[in-house]
Amino acid sequence: METPEQTLRGVLQTIENAAKLAGRPRAVRLLAVSKTRTAGEVRALAAAGQRAFGENYVREGAAKAGELAALGLEWHLIGHLQSNKCREAAEAFDWVQSLDRPKLVAALDRARPAGRPPLNVLLQVNVDGEASKSGCAPEDVGRLAALVAAAPNLCLRGLMAIPEPHPDPTRRRETLRRMRVLFDQLAADHPGADTLSMGMSDDFELAIAEGATMVRIGTALFGPRAAPARD
């Protein structure tokens, strides 16, 4: 059985190889998806060198962030954000990757504690138009980005997507490519936008080939997922 150090090293090497193959000029960041994982599992991976962790649920993520505060880790909310959880999210997380509607902008901006750096924000895009999935429509990205950019306690960093897991890699590639086009348009209007978060354990190499600057990996790092926690 591999140690956390060996597992992390293998995933990072695969990411580096995919980036080189794609001719990427800069490193692709790894976000370790720690939802449903224990604080002990996070601590072990942090000891191996991983610094950024992603959580689906505000309450679960806030609890881990508090328990592991001494480690100085970077915490990302990647799950759907309810408006009544904005205060807790703004206090506990360094990034929110799932902002997808205007009313969350003002709520997060008001709730970010004084003295903390601006909250890093990614706009979640429902690029495939799936009825069951969160995210703004592609045509709404510009309007939502302008609201975030105008909020003093938020920092617009880019886009996030969870594309439909289509079995045909050609279809997946087309979706990922549409996200890259949206990201390039966003970055042209907002030069500080530097992050395109897409790609998970089963398709992150394809996502890197199509322009991802951050990949979200859980199973390849931690193994099969346990039962989900309730928020």
PDB file of C-alpha atoms in Angstrom:
ATOM      1  CA  MET A   1       0.000   0.000   0.000  1.00  0.00           C
ATOM      2  CA  GLU A   2       1.357   3.412  -0.960  1.00  0.00           C
ATOM      3  CA  THR A   3       2.109   6.053   1.636  1.00  0.00           C
ATOM      4  CA  PRO A   4       0.465   9.499   1.295  1.00  0.00           C
ATOM      5  CA  GLU A   5       3.843  10.815   0.140  1.00  0.00           C
ATOM      6  CA  GLN A   6       4.073   8.237  -2.648  1.00  0.00           C
ATOM      7  CA  THR A   7       0.480   8.791  -3.753  1.00  0.00           C
ATOM      8  CA  LEU A   8       0.861  12.561  -3.825  1.00  0.00           C
ATOM      9  CA  ARG A   9       4.152  12.333  -5.683  1.00  0.00           C
ATOM     10  CA  GLY A  10       2.577  10.082  -8.326  1.00  0.00           C
ATOM     11  CA  VAL A  11      -0.393  12.394  -8.898  1.00  0.00           C
ATOM     12  CA  LEU A  12       1.832  15.475  -9.092  1.00  0.00           C
ATOM     13  CA  GLN A  13       4.088  13.720 -11.603  1.00  0.00           C
ATOM     14  CA  THR A  14       1.097  12.808 -13.770  1.00  0.00           C
ATOM     15  CA  ILE A  15      -0.090  16.432 -13.663  1.00  0.00           C
ATOM     16  CA  GLU A  16       3.376  17.679 -14.602  1.00  0.00           C
ATOM     17  CA  ASN A  17       3.628  15.202 -17.478  1.00  0.00           C
ATOM     18  CA  ALA A  18       0.209  16.200 -18.809  1.00  0.00           C
ATOM     19  CA  ALA A  19       1.121  19.891 -18.623  1.00  0.00           C
ATOM     20  CA  LYS A  20       4.390  19.318 -20.490  1.00  0.00           C
ATOM     21  CA  LEU A  21       2.629  17.255 -23.156  1.00  0.00           C
ATOM     22  CA  ALA A  22       0.144  20.097 -23.630  1.00  0.00           C
ATOM     23  CA  GLY A  23       2.957  22.654 -23.850  1.00  0.00           C
ATOM     24  CA  ARG A  24       1.681  24.550 -20.841  1.00  0.00           C
ATOM     25  CA  PRO A  25       3.939  27.454 -19.803  1.00  0.00           C
ATOM     26  CA  ARG A  26       3.122  27.308 -16.084  1.00  0.00           C
ATOM     27  CA  ALA A  27       2.398  24.709 -13.451  1.00  0.00           C
ATOM     28  CA  VAL A  28      -1.099  23.335 -12.930  1.00  0.00           C
ATOM     29  CA  ARG A  29      -2.279  23.512  -9.309  1.00  0.00           C
ATOM     30  CA  LEU A  30      -3.600  20.467  -7.489  1.00  0.00           C
ATOM     31  CA  LEU A  31      -6.632  20.857  -5.238  1.00  0.00           C
ATOM     32  CA  ALA A  32      -7.038  17.810  -3.012  1.00  0.00           C
ATOM     33  CA  VAL A  33     -10.764  17.118  -2.654  1.00  0.00           C
ATOM     34  CA  SER A  34     -11.120  16.207   1.003  1.00  0.00           C
ATOM     35  CA  LYS A  35     -14.920  16.065   1.297  1.00  0.00           C
ATOM     36  CA  THR A  36     -15.993  13.169   3.559  1.00  0.00           C
ATOM     37  CA  ARG A  37     -12.344  12.589   4.533  1.00  0.00           C
ATOM     38  CA  THR A  38     -11.267  12.825   8.143  1.00  0.00           C
ATOM     39  CA  ALA A  39      -9.066  15.546   9.559  1.00  0.00           C
ATOM     40  CA  GLY A  40      -6.471  12.830  10.107  1.00  0.00           C
ATOM     41  CA  GLU A  41      -6.420  11.976   6.409  1.00  0.00           C
ATOM     42  CA  VAL A  42      -6.040  15.645   5.529  1.00  0.00           C
ATOM     43  CA  ARG A  43      -3.256  16.014   8.085  1.00  0.00           C
ATOM     44  CA  ALA A  44      -1.374  13.062   6.564  1.00  0.00           C
ATOM     45  CA  LEU A  45      -1.578  14.491   3.045  1.00  0.00           C
ATOM     46  CA  ALA A  46      -0.585  17.925   4.351  1.00  0.00           C
ATOM     47  CA  ALA A  47       2.456  16.362   5.981  1.00  0.00           C
ATOM     48  CA  ALA A  48       3.357  14.973   2.555  1.00  0.00           C
ATOM     49  CA  GLY A  49       3.356  18.521   1.174  1.00  0.00           C
ATOM     50  CA  GLN A  50      -0.172  19.216  -0.107  1.00  0.00           C
ATOM     51  CA  ARG A  51      -1.455  22.658   0.941  1.00  0.00           C
ATOM     52  CA  ALA A  52      -4.812  23.257  -0.814  1.00  0.00           C
ATOM     53  CA  PHE A  53      -7.954  21.272   0.047  1.00  0.00           C
ATOM     54  CA  GLY A  54     -11.489  21.381  -1.337  1.00  0.00           C
ATOM     55  CA  GLU A  55     -14.720  20.762   0.557  1.00  0.00           C
ATOM     56  CA  ASN A  56     -18.297  20.324  -0.677  1.00  0.00           C
ATOM     57  CA  TYR A  57     -20.111  21.209   2.529  1.00  0.00           C
ATOM     58  CA  VAL A  58     -19.678  24.437   4.458  1.00  0.00           C
ATOM     59  CA  ARG A  59     -20.121  22.956   7.917  1.00  0.00           C
ATOM     60  CA  GLU A  60     -17.809  20.005   7.313  1.00  0.00           C
ATOM     61  CA  GLY A  61     -15.147  22.182   5.722  1.00  0.00           C
ATOM     62  CA  ALA A  62     -15.336  24.823   8.442  1.00  0.00           C
ATOM     63  CA  ALA A  63     -14.893  22.163  11.121  1.00  0.00           C
ATOM     64  CA  LYS A  64     -11.784  20.736   9.442  1.00  0.00           C
ATOM     65  CA  ALA A  65     -10.344  24.182   8.783  1.00  0.00           C
ATOM     66  CA  GLY A  66     -10.769  25.031  12.452  1.00  0.00           C
ATOM     67  CA  GLU A  67      -9.302  21.754  13.701  1.00  0.00           C
ATOM     68  CA  LEU A  68      -6.288  22.050  11.376  1.00  0.00           C
ATOM     69  CA  ALA A  69      -5.817  25.818  11.604  1.00  0.00           C
ATOM     70  CA  ALA A  70      -2.270  25.481  12.931  1.00  0.00           C
ATOM     71  CA  LEU A  71      -1.172  23.857   9.660  1.00  0.00           C
ATOM     72  CA  GLY A  72      -1.863  27.005   7.627  1.00  0.00           C
ATOM     73  CA  LEU A  73      -3.713  25.152   4.859  1.00  0.00           C
ATOM     74  CA  GLU A  74      -5.688  26.751   2.035  1.00  0.00           C
ATOM     75  CA  TRP A  75      -9.389  25.856   2.019  1.00  0.00           C
ATOM     76  CA  HIS A  76     -11.676  25.925  -1.034  1.00  0.00           C
ATOM     77  CA  LEU A  77     -15.451  25.530  -1.059  1.00  0.00           C
ATOM     78  CA  ILE A  78     -16.302  23.602  -4.231  1.00  0.00           C
ATOM     79  CA  GLY A  79     -19.869  22.506  -3.453  1.00  0.00           C
ATOM     80  CA  HIS A  80     -23.137  24.356  -3.989  1.00  0.00           C
ATOM     81  CA  LEU A  81     -23.419  27.396  -1.719  1.00  0.00           C
ATOM     82  CA  GLN A  82     -26.765  28.213  -0.128  1.00  0.00           C
ATOM     83  CA  SER A  83     -27.350  31.876   0.655  1.00  0.00           C
ATOM     84  CA  ASN A  84     -27.878  31.136   4.348  1.00  0.00           C
ATOM     85  CA  LYS A  85     -24.371  29.648   4.508  1.00  0.00           C
ATOM     86  CA  CYS A  86     -22.564  32.678   3.079  1.00  0.00           C
ATOM     87  CA  ARG A  87     -21.421  34.085   6.414  1.00  0.00           C
ATOM     88  CA  GLU A  88     -19.919  30.807   7.564  1.00  0.00           C
ATOM     89  CA  ALA A  89     -18.315  30.245   4.152  1.00  0.00           C
ATOM     90  CA  ALA A  90     -16.814  33.738   4.042  1.00  0.00           C
ATOM     91  CA  GLU A  91     -15.311  33.236   7.487  1.00  0.00           C
ATOM     92  CA  ALA A  92     -13.957  29.697   7.044  1.00  0.00           C
ATOM     93  CA  PHE A  93     -12.700  29.486   3.462  1.00  0.00           C
ATOM     94  CA  ASP A  94      -9.942  31.131   1.440  1.00  0.00           C
ATOM     95  CA  TRP A  95     -11.649  30.401  -1.881  1.00  0.00           C
ATOM     96  CA  VAL A  96     -15.251  29.895  -2.987  1.00  0.00           C
ATOM     97  CA  GLN A  97     -15.316  28.115  -6.335  1.00  0.00           C
ATOM     98  CA  SER A  98     -19.086  27.808  -6.612  1.00  0.00           C
ATOM     99  CA  LEU A  99     -20.446  31.340  -6.864  1.00  0.00           C
ATOM    100  CA  ASP A 100     -23.214  31.101  -9.443  1.00  0.00           C
ATOM    101  CA  ARG A 101     -25.825  33.813  -8.828  1.00  0.00           C
ATOM    102  CA  PRO A 102     -25.859  37.540  -8.060  1.00  0.00           C
ATOM    103  CA  LYS A 103     -27.330  37.429  -4.551  1.00  0.00           C
ATOM    104  CA  LEU A 104     -24.318  35.469  -3.289  1.00  0.00           C
ATOM    105  CA  VAL A 105     -21.976  38.292  -4.281  1.00  0.00           C
ATOM    106  CA  ALA A 106     -23.313  40.859  -1.813  1.00  0.00           C
ATOM    107  CA  ALA A 107     -23.774  38.244   0.916  1.00  0.00           C
ATOM    108  CA  LEU A 108     -20.173  37.005   0.711  1.00  0.00           C
ATOM    109  CA  ASP A 109     -18.806  40.534   0.392  1.00  0.00           C
ATOM    110  CA  ARG A 110     -20.622  41.673   3.564  1.00  0.00           C
ATOM    111  CA  ALA A 111     -19.636  38.561   5.499  1.00  0.00           C
ATOM    112  CA  ARG A 112     -15.902  38.546   4.794  1.00  0.00           C
ATOM    113  CA  PRO A 113     -14.264  39.385   8.142  1.00  0.00           C
ATOM    114  CA  ALA A 114     -12.406  42.672   8.467  1.00  0.00           C
ATOM    115  CA  GLY A 115      -8.660  42.253   8.330  1.00  0.00           C
ATOM    116  CA  ARG A 116      -8.803  39.137   6.154  1.00  0.00           C
ATOM    117  CA  PRO A 117      -7.590  39.215   2.540  1.00  0.00           C
ATOM    118  CA  PRO A 118     -10.349  39.404  -0.075  1.00  0.00           C
ATOM    119  CA  LEU A 119     -12.126  36.096  -0.585  1.00  0.00           C
ATOM    120  CA  ASN A 120     -10.936  34.441  -3.804  1.00  0.00           C
ATOM    121  CA  VAL A 121     -13.905  33.633  -6.037  1.00  0.00           C
ATOM    122  CA  LEU A 122     -14.465  31.411  -9.057  1.00  0.00           C
ATOM    123  CA  LEU A 123     -17.697  31.545 -11.011  1.00  0.00           C
ATOM    124  CA  GLN A 124     -19.226  28.109 -11.438  1.00  0.00           C
ATOM    125  CA  VAL A 125     -20.511  27.639 -14.977  1.00  0.00           C
ATOM    126  CA  ASN A 126     -23.120  25.055 -15.950  1.00  0.00           C
ATOM    127  CA  VAL A 127     -21.467  24.663 -19.329  1.00  0.00           C
ATOM    128  CA  ASP A 128     -23.613  21.704 -20.443  1.00  0.00           C
ATOM    129  CA  GLY A 129     -26.905  23.243 -19.305  1.00  0.00           C
ATOM    130  CA  GLU A 130     -27.745  20.306 -17.045  1.00  0.00           C
ATOM    131  CA  ALA A 131     -31.007  20.881 -15.178  1.00  0.00           C
ATOM    132  CA  SER A 132     -29.781  19.037 -12.075  1.00  0.00           C
ATOM    133  CA  LYS A 133     -26.477  20.898 -11.779  1.00  0.00           C
ATOM    134  CA  SER A 134     -25.618  24.247 -10.191  1.00  0.00           C
ATOM    135  CA  GLY A 135     -23.810  26.983 -12.063  1.00  0.00           C
ATOM    136  CA  CYS A 136     -24.589  30.072 -14.065  1.00  0.00           C
ATOM    137  CA  ALA A 137     -25.312  29.946 -17.781  1.00  0.00           C
ATOM    138  CA  PRO A 138     -22.323  30.726 -20.015  1.00  0.00           C
ATOM    139  CA  GLU A 139     -24.018  33.886 -21.277  1.00  0.00           C
ATOM    140  CA  ASP A 140     -24.294  35.195 -17.695  1.00  0.00           C
ATOM    141  CA  VAL A 141     -20.572  35.005 -16.905  1.00  0.00           C
ATOM    142  CA  GLY A 142     -19.810  38.590 -17.920  1.00  0.00           C
ATOM    143  CA  ARG A 143     -22.562  40.139 -15.819  1.00  0.00           C
ATOM    144  CA  LEU A 144     -21.746  38.054 -12.755  1.00  0.00           C
ATOM    145  CA  ALA A 145     -18.017  38.725 -13.122  1.00  0.00           C
ATOM    146  CA  ALA A 146     -18.629  42.463 -13.135  1.00  0.00           C
ATOM    147  CA  LEU A 147     -20.512  42.209  -9.839  1.00  0.00           C
ATOM    148  CA  VAL A 148     -17.705  40.241  -8.196  1.00  0.00           C
ATOM    149  CA  ALA A 149     -15.031  42.575  -9.537  1.00  0.00           C
ATOM    150  CA  ALA A 150     -16.861  45.543  -8.003  1.00  0.00           C
ATOM    151  CA  ALA A 151     -17.097  43.930  -4.542  1.00  0.00           C
ATOM    152  CA  PRO A 152     -14.235  45.215  -2.331  1.00  0.00           C
ATOM    153  CA  ASN A 153     -13.976  42.097  -0.188  1.00  0.00           C
ATOM    154  CA  LEU A 154     -13.987  39.616  -3.078  1.00  0.00           C
ATOM    155  CA  CYS A 155     -11.296  38.814  -5.632  1.00  0.00           C
ATOM    156  CA  LEU A 156     -12.366  37.446  -9.010  1.00  0.00           C
ATOM    157  CA  ARG A 157      -9.935  34.633  -9.886  1.00  0.00           C
ATOM    158  CA  GLY A 158     -11.648  32.797 -12.738  1.00  0.00           C
ATOM    159  CA  LEU A 159     -14.065  29.994 -13.571  1.00  0.00           C
ATOM    160  CA  MET A 160     -14.972  26.518 -12.362  1.00  0.00           C
ATOM    161  CA  ALA A 161     -16.987  23.790 -14.047  1.00  0.00           C
ATOM    162  CA  ILE A 162     -18.099  20.217 -13.476  1.00  0.00           C
ATOM    163  CA  PRO A 163     -18.753  19.063 -17.049  1.00  0.00           C
ATOM    164  CA  GLU A 164     -21.124  16.221 -17.791  1.00  0.00           C
ATOM    165  CA  PRO A 165     -19.182  12.935 -17.396  1.00  0.00           C
ATOM    166  CA  HIS A 166     -19.841  11.830 -20.961  1.00  0.00           C
ATOM    167  CA  PRO A 167     -18.226   8.477 -21.854  1.00  0.00           C
ATOM    168  CA  ASP A 168     -17.121   9.828 -25.226  1.00  0.00           C
ATOM    169  CA  PRO A 169     -13.808  11.682 -24.707  1.00  0.00           C
ATOM    170  CA  THR A 170     -14.483  13.752 -27.818  1.00  0.00           C
ATOM    171  CA  ARG A 171     -17.654  15.137 -26.247  1.00  0.00           C
ATOM    172  CA  ARG A 172     -15.806  15.827 -23.010  1.00  0.00           C
ATOM    173  CA  ARG A 173     -13.038  17.595 -24.884  1.00  0.00           C
ATOM    174  CA  GLU A 174     -15.544  19.834 -26.665  1.00  0.00           C
ATOM    175  CA  THR A 175     -17.066  20.864 -23.329  1.00  0.00           C
ATOM    176  CA  LEU A 176     -13.676  21.539 -21.761  1.00  0.00           C
ATOM    177  CA  ARG A 177     -12.709  23.587 -24.797  1.00  0.00           C
ATOM    178  CA  ARG A 178     -15.833  25.730 -24.452  1.00  0.00           C
ATOM    179  CA  MET A 179     -14.798  26.454 -20.874  1.00  0.00           C
ATOM    180  CA  ARG A 180     -11.349  27.520 -22.048  1.00  0.00           C
ATOM    181  CA  VAL A 181     -12.923  29.963 -24.512  1.00  0.00           C
ATOM    182  CA  LEU A 182     -15.107  31.413 -21.738  1.00  0.00           C
ATOM    183  CA  PHE A 183     -12.076  31.715 -19.481  1.00  0.00           C
ATOM    184  CA  ASP A 184     -10.015  33.480 -22.147  1.00  0.00           C
ATOM    185  CA  GLN A 185     -12.862  35.957 -22.646  1.00  0.00           C
ATOM    186  CA  LEU A 186     -13.086  36.548 -18.899  1.00  0.00           C
ATOM    187  CA  ALA A 187      -9.328  37.051 -18.559  1.00  0.00           C
ATOM    188  CA  ALA A 188      -9.358  39.575 -21.400  1.00  0.00           C
ATOM    189  CA  ASP A 189     -11.884  41.678 -19.474  1.00  0.00           C
ATOM    190  CA  HIS A 190     -10.453  40.974 -15.998  1.00  0.00           C
ATOM    191  CA  PRO A 191      -6.646  40.503 -16.154  1.00  0.00           C
ATOM    192  CA  GLY A 192      -6.519  39.264 -12.564  1.00  0.00           C
ATOM    193  CA  ALA A 193      -8.497  36.159 -13.519  1.00  0.00           C
ATOM    194  CA  ASP A 194      -5.867  33.418 -13.620  1.00  0.00           C
ATOM    195  CA  THR A 195      -7.651  30.192 -12.640  1.00  0.00           C
ATOM    196  CA  LEU A 196      -9.651  27.706 -14.674  1.00  0.00           C
ATOM    197  CA  SER A 197     -10.696  24.918 -12.313  1.00  0.00           C
ATOM    198  CA  MET A 198     -11.839  21.804 -14.159  1.00  0.00           C
ATOM    199  CA  GLY A 199     -10.893  18.159 -14.302  1.00  0.00           C
ATOM    200  CA  MET A 200     -11.211  15.448 -11.651  1.00  0.00           C
ATOM    201  CA  SER A 201      -9.661  12.049 -10.963  1.00  0.00           C
ATOM    202  CA  ASP A 202     -11.053  10.422 -14.113  1.00  0.00           C
ATOM    203  CA  ASP A 203     -10.391  13.193 -16.632  1.00  0.00           C
ATOM    204  CA  PHE A 204      -7.843  15.655 -15.261  1.00  0.00           C
ATOM    205  CA  GLU A 205      -5.246  14.904 -17.942  1.00  0.00           C
ATOM    206  CA  LEU A 206      -7.779  15.749 -20.646  1.00  0.00           C
ATOM    207  CA  ALA A 207      -8.740  18.912 -18.750  1.00  0.00           C
ATOM    208  CA  ILE A 208      -5.095  19.983 -18.551  1.00  0.00           C
ATOM    209  CA  ALA A 209      -4.740  19.461 -22.296  1.00  0.00           C
ATOM    210  CA  GLU A 210      -7.681  21.810 -22.799  1.00  0.00           C
ATOM    211  CA  GLY A 211      -6.422  24.583 -20.521  1.00  0.00           C
ATOM    212  CA  ALA A 212      -7.185  23.785 -16.876  1.00  0.00           C
ATOM    213  CA  THR A 213      -4.899  25.631 -14.451  1.00  0.00           C
ATOM    214  CA  MET A 214      -6.306  23.800 -11.405  1.00  0.00           C
ATOM    215  CA  VAL A 215      -7.529  20.220 -11.146  1.00  0.00           C
ATOM    216  CA  ARG A 216      -9.677  18.844  -8.329  1.00  0.00           C
ATOM    217  CA  ILE A 217      -8.642  15.330  -7.330  1.00  0.00           C
ATOM    218  CA  GLY A 218      -9.993  13.218  -4.504  1.00  0.00           C
ATOM    219  CA  THR A 219     -10.200   9.499  -5.237  1.00  0.00           C
ATOM    220  CA  ALA A 220      -6.744   9.277  -6.824  1.00  0.00           C
ATOM    221  CA  LEU A 221      -5.294  10.771  -3.625  1.00  0.00           C
ATOM    222  CA  PHE A 222      -7.464   9.339  -0.864  1.00  0.00           C
ATOM    223  CA  GLY A 223      -8.974   6.190  -2.368  1.00  0.00           C
ATOM    224  CA  PRO A 224     -12.707   5.353  -2.641  1.00  0.00           C
ATOM    225  CA  ARG A 225     -14.964   7.876  -0.981  1.00  0.00           C
ATOM    226  CA  ALA A 226     -16.812   7.257   2.254  1.00  0.00           C
ATOM    227  CA  ALA A 227     -20.511   8.082   2.759  1.00  0.00           C
ATOM    228  CA  PRO A 228     -21.196  11.820   2.328  1.00  0.00           C
ATOM    229  CA  ALA A 229     -21.607  14.085   5.336  1.00  0.00           C
ATOM    230  CA  ARG A 230     -24.713  16.214   5.820  1.00  0.00           C
ATOM    231  CA  ASP A 231     -24.385  20.007   5.773  1.00  0.00           C
TER     232      ASP A 231
END
